[in-house]
Coordinates of C-alpha atoms in Angstrom, one line a residue:
M2 CA 15.2 -7.1 11.8
T3 CA 17.4 -7.0 8.7
M4 CA 14.5 -4.9 6.1
Y5 CA 17.9 -1.5 8.4
P6 CA 20.2 -1.2 10.7
S7 CA 18.5 0.5 12.9
A8 CA 15.6 -1.1 13.0
V9 CA 13.9 -1.8 15.9
T10 CA 10.1 -3.6 16.1
G11 CA 7.1 -2.9 18.7
Q12 CA 3.6 -3.9 19.3
V13 CA 0.2 -2.3 20.0
A14 CA -2.9 -3.6 21.7
V15 CA -6.2 -3.3 19.2
D16 CA -9.0 -5.2 20.1
G17 CA -6.7 -8.0 22.6
V18 CA -4.8 -8.8 19.4
Q19 CA -1.5 -7.3 19.6
V20 CA -0.4 -5.5 16.1
R21 CA 3.6 -5.8 15.2
Y22 CA 5.4 -2.8 13.3
V23 CA 8.9 -2.2 12.6
D24 CA 10.8 1.6 13.1
S25 CA 13.9 2.7 12.2
D26 CA 13.9 4.6 15.1
D27 CA 15.7 7.6 13.6
D28 CA 14.0 10.8 13.0
R29 CA 16.9 12.0 10.8
G30 CA 16.2 15.3 11.3
S31 CA 12.8 15.0 9.3
R32 CA 9.4 16.1 11.0
H33 CA 7.7 13.8 9.3
T34 CA 7.1 10.3 10.2
F35 CA 5.9 7.6 7.8
V36 CA 3.6 5.0 8.6
L37 CA 4.1 2.2 5.9
V38 CA 0.8 0.7 5.1
H39 CA 0.7 -3.2 2.8
G40 CA -2.1 -4.7 1.1
T41 CA -2.8 -8.0 0.1
G42 CA -1.1 -10.7 1.2
G43 CA 1.8 -8.4 2.3
S44 CA 3.6 -7.8 5.2
A45 CA 6.1 -4.6 6.5
E46 CA 9.1 -7.3 4.9
R47 CA 7.5 -8.8 2.3
S48 CA 6.2 -5.4 0.8
F49 CA 8.6 -2.7 1.3
W50 CA 12.0 -4.2 1.8
T51 CA 13.2 -1.9 -0.6
V52 CA 11.0 1.8 -0.2
F53 CA 11.8 1.2 3.6
P54 CA 15.2 2.1 3.8
M55 CA 15.1 4.0 1.0
I56 CA 12.7 6.5 3.1
A57 CA 14.6 5.8 6.5
T58 CA 17.8 7.3 5.2
R59 CA 15.6 11.1 5.0
H60 CA 12.6 10.7 7.2
R61 CA 11.6 8.1 10.3
V62 CA 9.3 5.0 8.5
V63 CA 7.0 2.3 10.5
A64 CA 6.4 -0.4 9.1
I65 CA 3.2 -2.8 9.8
D66 CA 2.7 -6.5 10.0
L67 CA -1.5 -6.0 9.6
V68 CA -3.8 -9.1 11.3
D69 CA -6.1 -9.8 9.1
S70 CA -7.9 -12.5 11.7
D71 CA -11.2 -10.2 12.8
P72 CA -11.4 -10.7 16.4
G73 CA -15.1 -9.9 16.0
S74 CA -15.6 -11.4 12.8
D75 CA -15.4 -14.4 10.3
V76 CA -14.6 -12.4 8.3
L77 CA -12.2 -9.3 7.2
S78 CA -13.4 -6.2 7.0
L79 CA -11.9 -2.9 6.0
D80 CA -12.7 -1.1 9.7
W81 CA -11.2 -4.2 11.7
Q82 CA -7.9 -2.5 9.7
V83 CA -7.9 0.8 10.5
R84 CA -8.5 0.2 13.3
Q85 CA -4.7 -1.1 13.7
V86 CA -3.7 1.5 12.0
R87 CA -4.9 4.5 13.6
A88 CA -3.8 2.5 17.5
V89 CA 0.0 2.3 15.5
V90 CA -0.4 5.4 14.7
E91 CA -1.5 6.8 17.8
T92 CA 1.0 5.1 19.0
V93 CA 4.2 6.4 17.0
A94 CA 2.7 9.9 15.8
P95 CA -0.1 10.9 17.8
S96 CA 0.7 14.3 16.3
G97 CA 0.0 12.9 12.4
A98 CA 1.7 11.1 10.2
V99 CA 2.4 10.2 6.5
V100 CA 0.2 7.7 5.8
L101 CA 1.2 6.2 2.9
G102 CA -0.5 3.3 1.8
H103 CA -0.3 0.2 -1.5
S104 CA -3.3 -1.6 -2.7
L105 CA -5.1 -2.3 0.0
G106 CA -3.0 -1.0 2.3
A107 CA -3.8 2.5 -0.1
V108 CA -7.9 1.5 0.8
V109 CA -7.1 1.7 4.7
A110 CA -5.1 4.5 4.4
A111 CA -8.1 6.2 2.3
R112 CA -10.8 5.7 5.1
L113 CA -8.6 6.2 8.0
A114 CA -7.5 9.8 6.8
A115 CA -11.5 10.7 6.6
Q116 CA -12.0 9.9 9.7
H117 CA -9.2 10.6 12.1
P118 CA -7.8 13.6 9.7
S119 CA -6.0 15.1 12.9
L120 CA -4.1 11.0 12.4
V121 CA -3.0 12.0 8.6
D122 CA -0.8 15.0 8.1
H123 CA 0.1 13.7 4.5
L124 CA -1.5 10.9 2.6
A125 CA -0.1 9.0 -0.4
L126 CA -2.1 6.5 -2.0
V127 CA 0.1 3.5 -4.0
A128 CA -1.6 1.6 -6.6
G129 CA -4.9 2.3 -4.7
W130 CA -8.9 2.2 -6.1
A131 CA -12.3 3.7 -4.9
A132 CA -14.6 0.8 -5.2
T133 CA -14.1 -2.2 -6.8
D134 CA -15.0 -2.7 -10.3
R135 CA -15.7 -5.7 -12.9
H136 CA -12.4 -5.9 -14.0
Q137 CA -11.4 -6.3 -10.6
L138 CA -14.1 -9.0 -9.8
L139 CA -13.7 -11.2 -13.0
R140 CA -9.4 -11.2 -12.0
N141 CA -10.6 -11.9 -7.7
T142 CA -13.0 -14.6 -9.9
V143 CA -10.4 -16.4 -11.2
W144 CA -8.0 -16.0 -8.0
Q145 CA -10.4 -17.7 -5.5
R146 CA -11.1 -20.5 -8.6
M147 CA -8.1 -21.3 -8.9
Y148 CA -7.2 -21.2 -4.9
D149 CA -10.2 -22.9 -4.0
T150 CA -9.3 -26.1 -6.1
N151 CA -5.7 -25.9 -5.5
H152 CA -4.7 -24.9 -9.1
P153 CA -1.5 -26.2 -10.2
A154 CA -0.5 -22.5 -12.4
L155 CA -2.5 -19.8 -9.2
A156 CA 1.1 -18.8 -8.6
E157 CA 2.2 -18.2 -12.4
F158 CA -1.2 -16.7 -12.6
M159 CA -0.8 -14.3 -9.5
T160 CA 2.7 -12.8 -10.7
L161 CA 1.8 -12.5 -14.1
T162 CA -1.3 -10.5 -12.8
A163 CA 1.2 -8.4 -10.4
H164 CA 3.7 -7.3 -12.4
S165 CA 3.9 -5.2 -16.5
P166 CA 5.5 -6.8 -18.7
S167 CA 8.3 -4.6 -19.2
H168 CA 9.5 -6.2 -15.6
L169 CA 9.2 -9.8 -16.1
N170 CA 10.9 -9.4 -19.6
S171 CA 13.9 -7.7 -17.9
L172 CA 14.2 -11.2 -16.0
N173 CA 16.5 -14.1 -16.6
E174 CA 14.8 -17.2 -16.0
S175 CA 16.3 -18.3 -13.0
E176 CA 14.5 -15.0 -11.5
L177 CA 11.1 -15.4 -13.1
D178 CA 11.3 -18.4 -11.0
A179 CA 12.2 -16.8 -8.2
L180 CA 9.7 -14.2 -8.5
I181 CA 6.6 -17.0 -9.2
E182 CA 8.2 -19.2 -6.1
Q183 CA 7.3 -16.4 -4.1
A184 CA 4.0 -15.8 -4.8
R185 CA 3.7 -19.4 -4.4
C186 CA 4.7 -19.6 -1.0
A187 CA 3.2 -16.6 0.5
P188 CA 1.1 -16.6 3.5
D189 CA -2.7 -17.6 2.8
R190 CA -5.0 -14.3 1.0
S191 CA -8.0 -15.6 0.6
R192 CA -10.0 -13.9 3.5
A193 CA -7.9 -10.6 1.9
M194 CA -9.5 -10.8 -1.2
A195 CA -13.1 -11.8 0.2
L196 CA -13.2 -8.0 1.2
N197 CA -11.5 -6.5 -1.6
R198 CA -14.6 -7.6 -3.8
T199 CA -16.4 -5.5 -1.0
I200 CA -14.2 -2.3 -1.8
D201 CA -16.3 0.5 -2.0
I202 CA -14.6 3.7 0.4
R203 CA -16.2 6.5 -2.5
H204 CA -18.6 8.1 0.3
D205 CA -15.4 8.7 2.8
L206 CA -13.1 10.2 -0.4
P207 CA -15.4 13.3 0.4
S208 CA -13.8 13.7 3.9
I209 CA -10.8 13.1 3.1
R210 CA -8.5 17.0 4.3
A211 CA -5.0 15.6 4.3
R212 CA -2.6 17.1 1.3
T213 CA -3.0 13.6 -0.8
L214 CA -0.2 12.2 -3.2
I215 CA -1.6 9.9 -5.4
V216 CA 0.7 7.5 -7.7
A217 CA -0.8 5.9 -10.4
C218 CA 0.9 2.4 -12.7
S219 CA 0.4 2.1 -15.7
N220 CA 0.7 -1.0 -16.7
D221 CA -1.4 -2.0 -13.0
W222 CA -3.9 -5.7 -13.9
M223 CA -5.0 -5.5 -10.4
A224 CA -5.9 -2.2 -10.2
P225 CA -6.1 0.1 -12.9
V226 CA -5.0 3.9 -13.7
Q227 CA -8.6 4.9 -13.9
Q228 CA -9.6 3.6 -9.7
S229 CA -6.7 6.4 -9.4
H230 CA -7.9 8.5 -11.3
L231 CA -11.6 8.0 -9.3
L232 CA -9.4 8.9 -6.4
F233 CA -8.1 12.1 -7.7
G234 CA -11.4 13.5 -9.1
G235 CA -12.7 12.9 -4.9
I236 CA -10.2 14.2 -2.8
A237 CA -9.8 18.2 -2.5
D238 CA -6.4 18.5 -2.2
A239 CA -5.2 15.9 -4.1
C240 CA -2.3 15.6 -7.2
L241 CA -1.1 12.7 -9.0
A242 CA 2.5 11.1 -10.2
E243 CA 1.8 7.8 -12.5
I244 CA 4.7 5.2 -12.7
A245 CA 5.3 3.0 -15.8
S246 CA 5.2 -0.2 -13.8
G247 CA 3.1 -2.8 -12.8
H248 CA 0.9 -3.6 -9.8
A249 CA 4.0 -5.1 -7.4
V250 CA 5.5 -1.3 -7.8
M251 CA 7.3 -1.6 -4.6
T252 CA 9.7 -4.3 -6.7
E253 CA 10.1 -2.9 -9.9
R254 CA 10.2 1.2 -9.0
P255 CA 11.2 1.4 -5.6
A256 CA 13.0 4.3 -5.9
Q257 CA 10.8 6.0 -8.2
V258 CA 8.1 5.8 -5.2
F259 CA 10.2 6.6 -2.1
R260 CA 11.9 10.3 -4.6
L261 CA 8.0 11.1 -5.2
A262 CA 7.3 10.6 -1.8
H263 CA 9.7 12.6 -0.2
D264 CA 9.7 15.5 -2.5
F265 CA 5.7 14.8 -1.6
V266 CA 6.5 16.1 2.5
T267 CA 9.5 18.3 1.5
A268 CA 8.4 20.3 -1.7
A269 CA 5.2 21.0 -1.7
A270 CA 5.2 23.8 -4.0
G271 CA 5.3 21.6 -6.7
F272 CA 2.5 19.2 -5.4
T273 CA 0.2 21.7 -5.2
T274 CA -4.4 20.9 -5.9
G275 CA -4.3 19.4 -8.6
A276 CA -1.8 18.9 -10.2
L277 CA -0.1 16.0 -13.0
I278 CA 3.5 15.5 -11.2
A279 CA 5.6 14.4 -14.4
A280 CA 7.0 10.9 -14.4
T281 CA 10.8 11.3 -13.1
H282 CA 12.9 8.3 -12.7
A283 CA 14.8 7.9 -9.3

């Protein structure tokens, strides 16, 4: 494991399936354990290689490798994802964790907090969404048609929609080519993309009691900023921050995500219910 020097791996059985996680294995004197939940096509390493070591300098942090093959169904379900996260949290932080989800992982984290409030003492929803809208469905449909026909520009399309113009423009040609190649070589995400079409957690939001930080990304094509506003309006004890980034905020602005998440759990006075958190560049 190269994501952090002291990190170890663990596994927990969920419905007969082994779910892997990476654990920094050092609480750094903090009472908080962060549990990171990745999104579509992600993994512990691919999604959190930037922010995991930052959080690990201050807190214990655990990143999950979600399994997208549901043993009880031919299709991936949100509840199967939630069961995996629940099992990991019960193993590593049974008294409650700071659950941080990105993208589809934010949707999973929100439902976990609604259904199992004792396991989530703080919730951070980064580039998440409440219910898939027409804009998202259209992008998903384009992706699906390119995927079904093995379109040669699928990786370029994925890169274009994941990153902000400013980030792409900051790269040189070889860096951009490498980013596109990463998308081309990424694991199959068709099951998760099908799940993304069906997301609607609006009825879960009033049941969330954890203190919640919502992080919107102002240049997000995948989970547009208004989706974070819907989450903000639907969760009782929530505050909202906005980062100048595309959906791939863990690549574009990882230090800013870390700074917000760390301050959220350690400096509660600045993150009161209904607060709009001023943008700060870490």
